[in-house]
Coordinates of C-alpha atoms and ligand atoms in Angstrom, one line a residue:
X1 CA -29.7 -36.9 -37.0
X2 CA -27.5 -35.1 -39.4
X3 CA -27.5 -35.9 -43.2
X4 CA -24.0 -34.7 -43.9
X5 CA -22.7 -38.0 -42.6
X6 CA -23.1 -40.9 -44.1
X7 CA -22.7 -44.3 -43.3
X8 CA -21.6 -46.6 -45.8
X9 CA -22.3 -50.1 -44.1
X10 CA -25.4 -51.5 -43.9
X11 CA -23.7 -53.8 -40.7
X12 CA -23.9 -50.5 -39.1
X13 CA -27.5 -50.5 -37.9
X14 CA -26.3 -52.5 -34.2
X15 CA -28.4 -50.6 -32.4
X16 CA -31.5 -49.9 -32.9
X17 CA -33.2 -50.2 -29.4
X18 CA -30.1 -48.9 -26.9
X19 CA -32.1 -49.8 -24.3
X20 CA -32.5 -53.6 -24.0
X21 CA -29.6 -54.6 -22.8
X22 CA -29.2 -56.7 -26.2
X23 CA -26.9 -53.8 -27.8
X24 CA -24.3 -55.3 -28.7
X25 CA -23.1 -54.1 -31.2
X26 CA -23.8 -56.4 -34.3
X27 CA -20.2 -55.3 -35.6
X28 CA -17.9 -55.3 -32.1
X29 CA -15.0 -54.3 -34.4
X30 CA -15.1 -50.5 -35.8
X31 CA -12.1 -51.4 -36.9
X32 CA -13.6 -52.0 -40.4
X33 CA -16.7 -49.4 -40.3
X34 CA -17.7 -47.3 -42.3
X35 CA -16.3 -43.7 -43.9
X36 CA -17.3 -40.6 -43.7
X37 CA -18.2 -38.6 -47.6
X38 CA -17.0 -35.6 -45.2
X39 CA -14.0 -34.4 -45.8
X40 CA -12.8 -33.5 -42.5
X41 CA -10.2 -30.3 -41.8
X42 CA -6.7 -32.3 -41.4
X43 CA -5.6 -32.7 -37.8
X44 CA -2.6 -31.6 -36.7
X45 CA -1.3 -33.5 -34.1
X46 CA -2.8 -34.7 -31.0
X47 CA -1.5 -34.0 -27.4
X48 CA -2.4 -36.2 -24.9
X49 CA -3.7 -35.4 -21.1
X50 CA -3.4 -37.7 -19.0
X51 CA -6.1 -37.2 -15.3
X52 CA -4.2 -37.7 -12.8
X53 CA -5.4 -35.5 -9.9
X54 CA -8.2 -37.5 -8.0
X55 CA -7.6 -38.2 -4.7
X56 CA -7.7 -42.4 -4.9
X57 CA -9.7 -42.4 -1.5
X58 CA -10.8 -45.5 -1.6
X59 CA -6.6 -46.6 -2.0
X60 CA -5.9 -46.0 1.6
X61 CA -2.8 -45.1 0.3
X62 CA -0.2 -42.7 1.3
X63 CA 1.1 -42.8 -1.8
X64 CA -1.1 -41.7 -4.6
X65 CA -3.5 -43.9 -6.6
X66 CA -1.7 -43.8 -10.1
X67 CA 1.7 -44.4 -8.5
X68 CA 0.4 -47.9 -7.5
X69 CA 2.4 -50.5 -9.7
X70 CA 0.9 -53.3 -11.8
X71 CA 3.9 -55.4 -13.0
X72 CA 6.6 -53.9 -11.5
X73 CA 5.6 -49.8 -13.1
X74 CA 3.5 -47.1 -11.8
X75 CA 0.0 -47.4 -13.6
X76 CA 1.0 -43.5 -14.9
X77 CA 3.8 -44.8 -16.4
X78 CA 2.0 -47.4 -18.3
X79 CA -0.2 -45.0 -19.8
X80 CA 2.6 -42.9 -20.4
X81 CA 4.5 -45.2 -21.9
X82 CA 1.5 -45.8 -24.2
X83 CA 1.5 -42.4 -25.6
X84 CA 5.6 -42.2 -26.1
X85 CA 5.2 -45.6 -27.7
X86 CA 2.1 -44.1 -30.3
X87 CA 4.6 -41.5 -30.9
X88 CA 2.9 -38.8 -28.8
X89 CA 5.3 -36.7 -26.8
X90 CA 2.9 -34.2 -26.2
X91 CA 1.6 -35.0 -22.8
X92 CA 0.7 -32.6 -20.2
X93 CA -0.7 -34.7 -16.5
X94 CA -3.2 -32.5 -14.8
X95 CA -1.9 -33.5 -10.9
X96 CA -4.0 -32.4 -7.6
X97 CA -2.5 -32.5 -4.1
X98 CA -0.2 -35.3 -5.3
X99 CA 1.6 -32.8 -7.4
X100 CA 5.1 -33.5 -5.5
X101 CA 4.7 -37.1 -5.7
X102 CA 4.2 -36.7 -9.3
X103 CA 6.8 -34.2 -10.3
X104 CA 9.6 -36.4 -8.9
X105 CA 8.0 -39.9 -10.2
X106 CA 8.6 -38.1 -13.8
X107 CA 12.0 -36.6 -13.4
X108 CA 13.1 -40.0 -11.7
X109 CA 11.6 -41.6 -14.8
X110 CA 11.1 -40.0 -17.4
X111 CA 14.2 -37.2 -17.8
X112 CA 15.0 -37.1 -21.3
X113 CA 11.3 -36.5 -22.3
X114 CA 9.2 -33.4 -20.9
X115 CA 5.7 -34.2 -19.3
X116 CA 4.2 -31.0 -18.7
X117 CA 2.3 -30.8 -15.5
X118 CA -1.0 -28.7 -14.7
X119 CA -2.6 -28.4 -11.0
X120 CA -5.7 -29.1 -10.5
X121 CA -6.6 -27.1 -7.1
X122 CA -10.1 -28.9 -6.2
X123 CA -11.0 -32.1 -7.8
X124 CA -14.3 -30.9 -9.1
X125 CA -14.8 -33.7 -11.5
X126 CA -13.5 -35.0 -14.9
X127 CA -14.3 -32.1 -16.8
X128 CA -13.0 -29.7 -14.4
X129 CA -9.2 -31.2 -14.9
X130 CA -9.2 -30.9 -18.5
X131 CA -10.7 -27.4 -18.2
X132 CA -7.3 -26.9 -16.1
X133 CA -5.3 -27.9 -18.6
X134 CA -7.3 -25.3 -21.2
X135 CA -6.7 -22.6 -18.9
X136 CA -3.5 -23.2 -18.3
X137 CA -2.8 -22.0 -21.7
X138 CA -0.9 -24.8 -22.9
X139 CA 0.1 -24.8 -26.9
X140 CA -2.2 -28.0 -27.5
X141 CA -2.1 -29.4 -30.5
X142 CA -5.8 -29.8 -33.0
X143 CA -6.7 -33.2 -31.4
X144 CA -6.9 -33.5 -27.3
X145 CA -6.5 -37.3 -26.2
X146 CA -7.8 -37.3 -23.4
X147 CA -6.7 -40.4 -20.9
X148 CA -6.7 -41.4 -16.9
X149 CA -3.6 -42.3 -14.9
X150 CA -5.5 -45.2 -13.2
X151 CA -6.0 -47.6 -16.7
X152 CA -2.8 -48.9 -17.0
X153 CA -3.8 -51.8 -19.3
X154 CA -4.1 -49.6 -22.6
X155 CA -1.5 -50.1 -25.0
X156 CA 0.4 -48.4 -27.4
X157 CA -1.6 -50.5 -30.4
X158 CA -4.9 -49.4 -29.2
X159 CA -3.7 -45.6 -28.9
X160 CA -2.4 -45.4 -32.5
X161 CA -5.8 -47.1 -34.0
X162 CA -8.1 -44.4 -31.7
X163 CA -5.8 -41.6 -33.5
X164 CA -5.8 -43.3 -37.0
X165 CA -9.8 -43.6 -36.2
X166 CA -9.7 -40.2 -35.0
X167 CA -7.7 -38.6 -37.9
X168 CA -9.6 -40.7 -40.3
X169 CA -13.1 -40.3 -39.3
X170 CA -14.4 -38.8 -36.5
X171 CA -16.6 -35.4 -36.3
X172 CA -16.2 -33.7 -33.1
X173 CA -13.8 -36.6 -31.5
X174 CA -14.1 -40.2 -30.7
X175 CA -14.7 -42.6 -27.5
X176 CA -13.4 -45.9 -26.9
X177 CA -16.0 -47.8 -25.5
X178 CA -16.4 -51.6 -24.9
X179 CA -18.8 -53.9 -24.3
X180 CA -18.9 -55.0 -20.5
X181 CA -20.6 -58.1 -19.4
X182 CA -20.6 -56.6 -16.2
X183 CA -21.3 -53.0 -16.6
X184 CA -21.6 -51.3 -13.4
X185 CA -19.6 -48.8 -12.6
X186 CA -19.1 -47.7 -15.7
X187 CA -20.5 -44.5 -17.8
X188 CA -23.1 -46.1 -20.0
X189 CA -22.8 -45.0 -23.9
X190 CA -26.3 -44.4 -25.5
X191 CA -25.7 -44.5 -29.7
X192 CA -28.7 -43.4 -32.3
X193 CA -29.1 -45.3 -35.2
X194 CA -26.3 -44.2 -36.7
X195 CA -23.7 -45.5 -33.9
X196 CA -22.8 -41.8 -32.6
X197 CA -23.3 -40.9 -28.5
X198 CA -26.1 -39.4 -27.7
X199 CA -25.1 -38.8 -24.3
X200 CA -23.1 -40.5 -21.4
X201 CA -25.1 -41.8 -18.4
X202 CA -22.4 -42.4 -15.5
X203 CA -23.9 -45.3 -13.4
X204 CA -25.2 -43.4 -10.4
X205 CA -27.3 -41.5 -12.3
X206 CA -28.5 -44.3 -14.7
X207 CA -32.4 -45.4 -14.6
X208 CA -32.9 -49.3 -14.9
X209 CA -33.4 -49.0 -18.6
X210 CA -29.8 -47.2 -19.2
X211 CA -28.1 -49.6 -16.4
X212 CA -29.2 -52.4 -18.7
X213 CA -26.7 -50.9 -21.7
X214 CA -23.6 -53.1 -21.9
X215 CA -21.7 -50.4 -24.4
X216 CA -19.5 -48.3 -21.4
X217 CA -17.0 -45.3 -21.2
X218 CA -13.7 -46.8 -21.4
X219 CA -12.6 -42.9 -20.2
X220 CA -10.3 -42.5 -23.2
X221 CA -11.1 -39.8 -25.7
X222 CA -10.0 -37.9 -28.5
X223 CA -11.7 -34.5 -28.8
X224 CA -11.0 -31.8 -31.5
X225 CA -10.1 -28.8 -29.7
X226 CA -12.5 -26.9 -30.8
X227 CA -15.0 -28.6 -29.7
X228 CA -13.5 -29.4 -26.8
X229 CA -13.3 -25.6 -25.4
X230 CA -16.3 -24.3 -26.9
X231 CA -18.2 -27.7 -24.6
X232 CA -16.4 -27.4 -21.6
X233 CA -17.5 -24.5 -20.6
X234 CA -21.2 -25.4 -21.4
X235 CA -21.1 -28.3 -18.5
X236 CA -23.0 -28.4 -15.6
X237 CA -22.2 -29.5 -12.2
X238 CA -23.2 -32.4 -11.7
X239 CA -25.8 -32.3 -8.4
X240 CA -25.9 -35.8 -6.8
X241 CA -22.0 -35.5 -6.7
X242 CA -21.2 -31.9 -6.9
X243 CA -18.6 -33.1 -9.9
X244 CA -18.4 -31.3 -13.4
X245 CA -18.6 -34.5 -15.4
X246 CA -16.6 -34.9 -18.9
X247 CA -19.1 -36.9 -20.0
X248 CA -21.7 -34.6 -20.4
X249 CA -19.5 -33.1 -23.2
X250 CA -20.9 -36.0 -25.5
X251 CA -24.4 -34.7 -24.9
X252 CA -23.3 -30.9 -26.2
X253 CA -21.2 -32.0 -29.2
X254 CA -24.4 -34.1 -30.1
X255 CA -26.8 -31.0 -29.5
X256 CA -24.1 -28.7 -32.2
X257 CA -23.8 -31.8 -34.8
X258 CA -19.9 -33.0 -34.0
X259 CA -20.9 -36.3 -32.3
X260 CA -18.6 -38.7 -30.6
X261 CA -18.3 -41.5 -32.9
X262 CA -17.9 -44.7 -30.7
X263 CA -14.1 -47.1 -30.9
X264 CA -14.1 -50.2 -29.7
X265 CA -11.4 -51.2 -27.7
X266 CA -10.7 -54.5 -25.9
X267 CA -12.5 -54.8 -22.8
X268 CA -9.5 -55.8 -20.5
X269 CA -7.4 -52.7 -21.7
X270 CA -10.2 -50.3 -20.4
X271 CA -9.8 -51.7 -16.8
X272 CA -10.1 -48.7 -14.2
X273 CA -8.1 -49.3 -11.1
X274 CA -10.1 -47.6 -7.9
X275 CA -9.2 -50.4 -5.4
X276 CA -6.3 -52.6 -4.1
X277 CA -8.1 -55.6 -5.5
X278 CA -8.4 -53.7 -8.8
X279 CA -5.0 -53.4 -8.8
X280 CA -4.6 -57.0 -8.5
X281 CA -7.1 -58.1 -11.1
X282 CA -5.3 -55.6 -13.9
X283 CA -1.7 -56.9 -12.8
X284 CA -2.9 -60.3 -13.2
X285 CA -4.4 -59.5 -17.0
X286 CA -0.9 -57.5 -17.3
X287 CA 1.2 -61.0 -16.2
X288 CA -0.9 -63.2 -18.1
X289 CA -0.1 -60.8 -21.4
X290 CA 3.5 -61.4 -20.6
X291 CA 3.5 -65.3 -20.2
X292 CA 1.4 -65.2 -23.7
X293 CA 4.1 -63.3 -25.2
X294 CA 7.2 -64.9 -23.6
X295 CA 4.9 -68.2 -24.7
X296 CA 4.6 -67.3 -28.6
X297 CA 8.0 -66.8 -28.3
X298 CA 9.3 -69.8 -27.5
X299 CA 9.7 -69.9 -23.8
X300 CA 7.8 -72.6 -21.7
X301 CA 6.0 -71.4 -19.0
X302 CA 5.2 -74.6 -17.0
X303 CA 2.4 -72.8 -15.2
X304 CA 0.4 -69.4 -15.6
X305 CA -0.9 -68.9 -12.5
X306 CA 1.9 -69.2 -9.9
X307 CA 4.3 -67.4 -12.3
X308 CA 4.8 -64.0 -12.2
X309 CA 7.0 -62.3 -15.0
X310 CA 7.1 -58.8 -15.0
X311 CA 6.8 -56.6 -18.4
X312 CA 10.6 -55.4 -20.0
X313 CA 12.1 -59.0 -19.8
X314 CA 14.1 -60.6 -22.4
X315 CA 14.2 -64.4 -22.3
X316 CA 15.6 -67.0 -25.1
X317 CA 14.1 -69.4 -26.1
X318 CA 13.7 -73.0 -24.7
X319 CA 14.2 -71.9 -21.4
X320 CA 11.3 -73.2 -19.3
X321 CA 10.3 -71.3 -16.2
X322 CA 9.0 -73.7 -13.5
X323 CA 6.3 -73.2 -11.1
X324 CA 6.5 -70.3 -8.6
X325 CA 9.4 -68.3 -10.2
X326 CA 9.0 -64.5 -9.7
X327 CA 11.2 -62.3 -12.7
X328 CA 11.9 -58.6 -12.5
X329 CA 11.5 -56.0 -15.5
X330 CA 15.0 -55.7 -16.8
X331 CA 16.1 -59.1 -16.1
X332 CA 17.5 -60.6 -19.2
X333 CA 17.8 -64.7 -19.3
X334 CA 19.3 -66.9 -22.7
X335 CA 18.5 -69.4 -24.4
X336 CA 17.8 -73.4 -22.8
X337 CA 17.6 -72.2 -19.2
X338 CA 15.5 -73.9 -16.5
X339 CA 14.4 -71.2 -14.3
X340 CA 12.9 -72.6 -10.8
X341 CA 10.8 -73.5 -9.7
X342 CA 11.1 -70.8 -6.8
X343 CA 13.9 -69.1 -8.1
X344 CA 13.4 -65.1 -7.6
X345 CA 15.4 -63.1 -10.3
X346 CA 15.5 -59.2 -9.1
X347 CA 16.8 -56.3 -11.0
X348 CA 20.4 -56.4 -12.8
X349 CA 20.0 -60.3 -13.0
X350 CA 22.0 -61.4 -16.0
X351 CA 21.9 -65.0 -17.1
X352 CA 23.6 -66.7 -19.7
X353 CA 23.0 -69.7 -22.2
X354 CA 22.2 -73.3 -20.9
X355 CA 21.9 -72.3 -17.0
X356 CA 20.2 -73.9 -14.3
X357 CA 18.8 -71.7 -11.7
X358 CA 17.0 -74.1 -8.9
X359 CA 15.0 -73.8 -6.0
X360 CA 14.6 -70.5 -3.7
X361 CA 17.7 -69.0 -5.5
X362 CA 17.9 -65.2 -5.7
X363 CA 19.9 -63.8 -8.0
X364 CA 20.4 -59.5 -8.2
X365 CA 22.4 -57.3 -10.1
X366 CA 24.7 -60.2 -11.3
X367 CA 26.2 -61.5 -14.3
X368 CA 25.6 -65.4 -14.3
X369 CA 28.1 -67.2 -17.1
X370 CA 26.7 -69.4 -19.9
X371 CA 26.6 -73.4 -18.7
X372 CA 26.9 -72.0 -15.1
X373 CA 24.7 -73.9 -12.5
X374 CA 22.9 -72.0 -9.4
X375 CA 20.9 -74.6 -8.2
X376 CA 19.7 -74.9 -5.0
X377 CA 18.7 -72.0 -1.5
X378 CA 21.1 -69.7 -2.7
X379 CA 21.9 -65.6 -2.9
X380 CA 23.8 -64.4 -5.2
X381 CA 23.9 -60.1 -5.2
X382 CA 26.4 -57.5 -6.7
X383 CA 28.6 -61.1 -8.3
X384 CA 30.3 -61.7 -11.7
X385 CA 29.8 -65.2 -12.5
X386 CA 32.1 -66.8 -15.3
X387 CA 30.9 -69.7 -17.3
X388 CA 30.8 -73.5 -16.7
X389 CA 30.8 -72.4 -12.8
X390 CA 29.2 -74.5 -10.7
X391 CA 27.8 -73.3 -7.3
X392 CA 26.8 -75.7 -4.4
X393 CA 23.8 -75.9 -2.3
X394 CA 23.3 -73.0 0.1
X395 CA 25.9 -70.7 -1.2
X396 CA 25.7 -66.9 -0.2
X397 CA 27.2 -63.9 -1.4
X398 CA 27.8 -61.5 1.3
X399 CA 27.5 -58.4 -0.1
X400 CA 26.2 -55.8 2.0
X401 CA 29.0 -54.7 4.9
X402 CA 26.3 -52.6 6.7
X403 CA 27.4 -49.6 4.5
X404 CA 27.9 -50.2 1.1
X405 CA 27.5 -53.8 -1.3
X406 CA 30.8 -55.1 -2.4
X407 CA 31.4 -57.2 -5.3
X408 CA 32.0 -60.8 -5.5
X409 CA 33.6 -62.3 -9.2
X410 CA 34.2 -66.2 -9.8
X411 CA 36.1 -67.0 -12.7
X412 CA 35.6 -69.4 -15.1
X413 CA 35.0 -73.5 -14.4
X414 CA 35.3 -72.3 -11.1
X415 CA 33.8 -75.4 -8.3
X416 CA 32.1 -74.3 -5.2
X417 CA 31.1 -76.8 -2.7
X418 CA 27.8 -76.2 -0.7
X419 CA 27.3 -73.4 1.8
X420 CA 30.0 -71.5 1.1
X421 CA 29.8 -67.5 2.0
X422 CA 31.8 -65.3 -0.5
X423 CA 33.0 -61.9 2.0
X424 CA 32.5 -59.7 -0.7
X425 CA 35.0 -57.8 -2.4
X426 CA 36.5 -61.0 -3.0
X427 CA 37.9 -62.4 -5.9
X428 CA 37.6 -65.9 -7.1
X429 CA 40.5 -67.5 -9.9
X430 CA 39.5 -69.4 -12.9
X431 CA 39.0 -73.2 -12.3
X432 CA 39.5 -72.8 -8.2
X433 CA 37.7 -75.1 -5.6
X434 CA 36.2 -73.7 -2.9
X435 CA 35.5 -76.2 -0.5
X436 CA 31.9 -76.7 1.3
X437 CA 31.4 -74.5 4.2
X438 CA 33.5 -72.1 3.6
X439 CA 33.6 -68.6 4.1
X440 CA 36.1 -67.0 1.7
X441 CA 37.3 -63.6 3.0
X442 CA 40.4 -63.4 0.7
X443 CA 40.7 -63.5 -2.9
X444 CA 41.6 -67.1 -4.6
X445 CA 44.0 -67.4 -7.6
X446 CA 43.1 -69.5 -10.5
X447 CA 43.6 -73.4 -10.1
X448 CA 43.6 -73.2 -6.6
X449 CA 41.5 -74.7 -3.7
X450 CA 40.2 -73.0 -1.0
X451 CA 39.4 -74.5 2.3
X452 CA 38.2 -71.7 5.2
X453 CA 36.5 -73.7 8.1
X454 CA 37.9 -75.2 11.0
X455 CA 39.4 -79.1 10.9
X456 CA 37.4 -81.7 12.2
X457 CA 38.1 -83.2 15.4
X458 CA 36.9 -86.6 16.3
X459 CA 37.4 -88.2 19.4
X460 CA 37.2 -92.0 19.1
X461 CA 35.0 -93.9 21.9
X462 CA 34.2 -90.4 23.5
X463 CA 30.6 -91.5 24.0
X464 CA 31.2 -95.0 25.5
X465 CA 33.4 -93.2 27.8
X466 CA 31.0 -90.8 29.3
X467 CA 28.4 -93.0 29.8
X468 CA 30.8 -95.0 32.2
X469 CA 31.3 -92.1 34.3
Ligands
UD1_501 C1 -14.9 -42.2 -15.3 C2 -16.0 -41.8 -16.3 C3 -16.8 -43.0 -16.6 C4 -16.0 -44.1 -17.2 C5 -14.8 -44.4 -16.3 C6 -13.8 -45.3 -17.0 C7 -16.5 -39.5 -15.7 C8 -17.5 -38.6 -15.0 N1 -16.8 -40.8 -15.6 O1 -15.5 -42.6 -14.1 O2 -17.9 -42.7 -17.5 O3 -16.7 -45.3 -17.4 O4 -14.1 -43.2 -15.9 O5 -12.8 -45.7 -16.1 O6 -15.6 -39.0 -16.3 N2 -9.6 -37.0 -11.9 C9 -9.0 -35.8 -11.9 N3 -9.7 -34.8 -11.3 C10 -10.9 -34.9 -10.8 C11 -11.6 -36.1 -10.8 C12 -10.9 -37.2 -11.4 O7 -7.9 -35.6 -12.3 O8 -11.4 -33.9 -10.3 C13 -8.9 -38.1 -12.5 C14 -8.7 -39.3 -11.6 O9 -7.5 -39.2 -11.0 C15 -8.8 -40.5 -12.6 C16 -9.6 -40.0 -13.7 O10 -9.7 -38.6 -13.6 O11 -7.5 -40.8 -13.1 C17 -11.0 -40.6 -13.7 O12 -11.7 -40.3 -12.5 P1 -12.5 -41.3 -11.6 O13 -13.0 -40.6 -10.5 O14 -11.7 -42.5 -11.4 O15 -13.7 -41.6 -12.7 P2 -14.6 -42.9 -12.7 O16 -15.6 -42.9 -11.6 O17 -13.8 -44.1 -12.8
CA502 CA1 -11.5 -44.6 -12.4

C-alpha cells in the first residue's frame, strides 16, 4: 500500500503470509520499530473513553460487569486509574442501563476529578458507544483513546507508551494488539507487509484461515479524531449479531490511507473479563504482580499462591508474610514483621516496626505499636495499640455495641493475658496487666493490674464424696 510511509527496519517484514498461524511477529517489541519520514500534524492531547455500557450478561450479576473487583477495586477503576496515572484527565465513560450504578461508583471515588458520563441507550455494539460519545458533542481532544471498562490489567506504563507510539508515529491511530497462544475470542488483526491492519476479523465471523492468526484485538485504541468521525459513520451493522462493530473502523481507515499501525502490549494486560472465572484468572495475574513487587522490594513472601495481597499496600522490608495471609489495599505494615500465617489485615490496619502478627488474627482500622506482639485467634477493630504491647492468645476487642464501634487504646508495655475481651470505649494505662480471661469494661490506669472474672472455687474431695452417695 501507500508509498508515503516508510519503513525504516528491515526486521519489519514479520509478516508476510498473515495467514499461517506462524505470524508472529519476528519483532514482538514495536517498542523499537521503525519511524515514519512523515511528518505528522502535532496532536493535541488525547481524551480517553472508556466502554462501559454492555450489559455483562453472562455476569449474572446484579451489579454491573465493570463494577466487579479484582484486587480489592472495581475493574473501571483500574482502567481509570490507568489513564489519571498517564496523566489523562480527560475521560468521558459511555454507561448504558447501569448509568446510576456508575454515576455514584465515580462520585464515591473519584470526587476531586470529573469523569464525564455519556448514555448509551441500546447497546448496539462497540462502534455504536463511541459514536455516543461523538454525538454527545463532547470538546474531545485531537487523539480519542479509546478503552473498555472490563480490562482492568492495563497499566499506566503501557497507556503512556500507546500515546508516545501514538504521538510519535501513527497515521490514522494505533492498536494494541498481542500475540495470544490461545486466540479465541478475540478480534483477529490481519497486517500487510508493512505491519499496518488491514482489517479486524472478530472470532465469530473468522474463516479457519483468519482463526489461525495469533496477532488479536487487545480493544485499546488510539484514533485521531478525524478519522475517527469521518469512519464511524461509514460502519455497517454487523448481521450475524445485529452489533455496529468498532472494529470495522480499521478496514475504512485502511481503504482512505490512515492505517492502524499495530502496538504491542503484554498479553496478560489485555485480559478481557466476560465471566466470574475471568474475573478470577485477571485477579490472580493482578496478586501475583503485587507479590513480585512487594518481592523486589524486599519483603518475603513465603508462598505465592495461598497469599493474597491486594494492590495500594505499603510493606517494609524484611517482613515475611506466611502462608495464607489475606492484606487489604491501604494497609500499611514496617519493617521485620512476620505476618501469619492466617493472619487477615482489613482496611485502616496500621502496623509498626518488628511485630508479630500470628495465626487467624484480624486486625481493622487499628494502630498496632512497633515491637508489639498479636499473636495468636485474635480481633483487634477500631484499637490504638502502643508499643512493646503484648497481647495473649484469644484476645478480642469488642467494638461494635449494636449501634456504633467504640474505641479501645492500650498504652505502652502494656501485658495482656489470654482471652481477654476489651468492652470498648475502654482505656488501657501504660505498662498495666490485664489478667487472662478477662473482660475489661472500665478503663485501667497505668501500672496497674486488672483482674475481671470470677474467683475460683475449689472444693477439695468433692468427687470422692459423691461417688459415695
Ligand atoms: C471486543 C472487540 C474484540 C477484542 C476484544 C478485546 C469489538 C467488536 N470486538 O470484543 O475485537 O478482541 O474486545 O477484549 O469491539 N460495550 C458498550 N456498548 C455496547 C457494547 C459493548 O459500551 O453496545 C462495552 C462493553 O461494556 C465492554 C466493551 O465495550 O466494556 C467491549 O465489549 P465486549 O462486548 O466485551 O466486546 P468483546 O466481545 O470482548
Ligand atoms: Ca470484553
Amino acid at each position: 500500500m501507500k508509498k508515503s510511509v516508510k519503513v525504516k527496519n528491515s526486521e519489519m517484514d514479520f509478516n508476510v503470509d498473515f495467514f499461517s498461524g506462524e505470524n508472529r511477529m519476528k519483532n514482538p517489541d514495536l517498542r523499537v520499530d521503525a519511524e515514519f519520514e512523515e511528518k505528522q500534524k502535532p496532536v493535541n492531547g488525547i481524551s480517553a473513553v472508556i466502554l462501559a455500557a454492555g450489559k455483562g450478561t453472562r455476569m449474572k450479576s446484579e451489579k454491573t460487569k465493570v463494577l466487579h473487583e479484582v484486587s480489592g477495586k472495581p475493574m473501571l477503576a483500574h482502567v481509570i486509574d490507568a489513564c489519571l496515572k498517564a496523566r489523562v484527565s480527560d475521560i468521558t465513560v459511555v454507561a448504558g442501563a447501569n448509568m446510576q450504578q456508575l454515576k455514584s461508583f465515580a462520585a464515591a471515588r473519584y470526587n476531586g476529578n470529573n469523569i464525564r458520563f455519556v448514555l448509551q441507550k441500546e447497546q448496539l455494539g462497540t462502534a455504536d458507544a463511541v459514536s455516543s460519545v461523538i454525538k454527545a458533542k463532547i470538546p474531545l481532544k485531537d487523539g480519542i483513546l479509546i478503552l473498555s471498562g472490563d480490562t482492568p490489567l492495563i497499566t499506566s506504563d503501557t497507556v503512556g507508551f500507546l500515546i508516545k507510539m501514538f504521538t510519535k508515529k501513527s497515521q490514522g491511530g494505533i492498536i494494541g494488539v498481542s500475540f495470544a497462544e490461545n486466540p479465541s475470542g478475540y478480534g483477529r488483526i490481519v497486517r500487510n507487509s508493512e505491519d499496518y491492519v488491514i482489517r479486524i476479523v472478530e472470532d465469530k465471523d473468522a474463516n479457519d484461515r483468519e482463526k489461525a492468526i495469533k496477532v488479536i484485538n487487545g480493544g485499546v485504541y488510539i484514533i485521531r479524531k478525524d478519522s475517527l468521525v469521518r469512519n464511524l459513520g461509514k460502519i455497517k451493522v454487523n448481521k450475524a449479531k445485529g452489533e455496529y462493530y468498532l472494529t470495522d473502523i480499521a478496514a475504512l481507515m485502511y481503504a482512505e490511507d490512515r492505517p492502524l499501525s499495530p502496538v504491542d502490549v503484554p498479553y496478560r494486560e489485555l485480559a478481557g473479563v466476560n465471566s466470574r472465572a475471568q474475573l478470577a484468572e485477571a485477579g490472580k495475574i493482578r496478586n501475583k504482580k503485587v507479590l513480585e513487587m512487594l518481592s523486589e522490594n524486599g519483603i518475603t513472601i513465603v508462598d505465592f499462591d495461598t497469599v493474597y495481597i491486594e494492590e495500594g499496600v505499603e510493606i517494609g522490608s524484611d517482613t515475611v508474610i506466611q502462608p495464607f495471609s489475606v492484606i487489604k489495599a491501604g494497609v500499611k505494615i514496617g519493617k521485620g514483621c512476620t505476618i501469619g500465617p492466617s493472619a487477615h489485615l482489613r482496611q485502616g490496619a496500621v502496623i509498626g516496626n518488628n511485630c508479630k502478627i500470628g495465626n487467624y488474627v484480624e486486625i481493622k482500622n487499628s494502630t498496632i505499636g512497633n515491637n508489639t506482639n498479636v499473636a495468636h485467634l485474635s480481633y483487634i477493630g477500631d484499637s490504638e495499640i502502643g508499643s512493646n504491647v503484648n497481647i495473649g492468645a484469644g484476645t478480642i476487642t469488642a467494638n461494635y455495641d449494636g449501634l456504633k464501634k467504640n474505641k479501645t487504646v492500650i498504652g505502652d508495655g502494656a501485658y495482656v493475658g489470654s482471652n481477654a475481651v476489651f468492652v470498648a470505649p475502654v482505656k488501657i494505662g501504660k505498662n498495666a496487666v490485664i489478667g487472662a480471661g478477662s473482660v475489661i469494661t472500665d478503663s485501667v490506669p497505668d501500672d496497674s493490674l486488672a483482674i475481671a472474672r470470677p474467683r475460683q472455687e475449689t472444693k477439695t474431695g468433692w468427687v470422692k464424696k459423691r461417688r459415695k452417695k
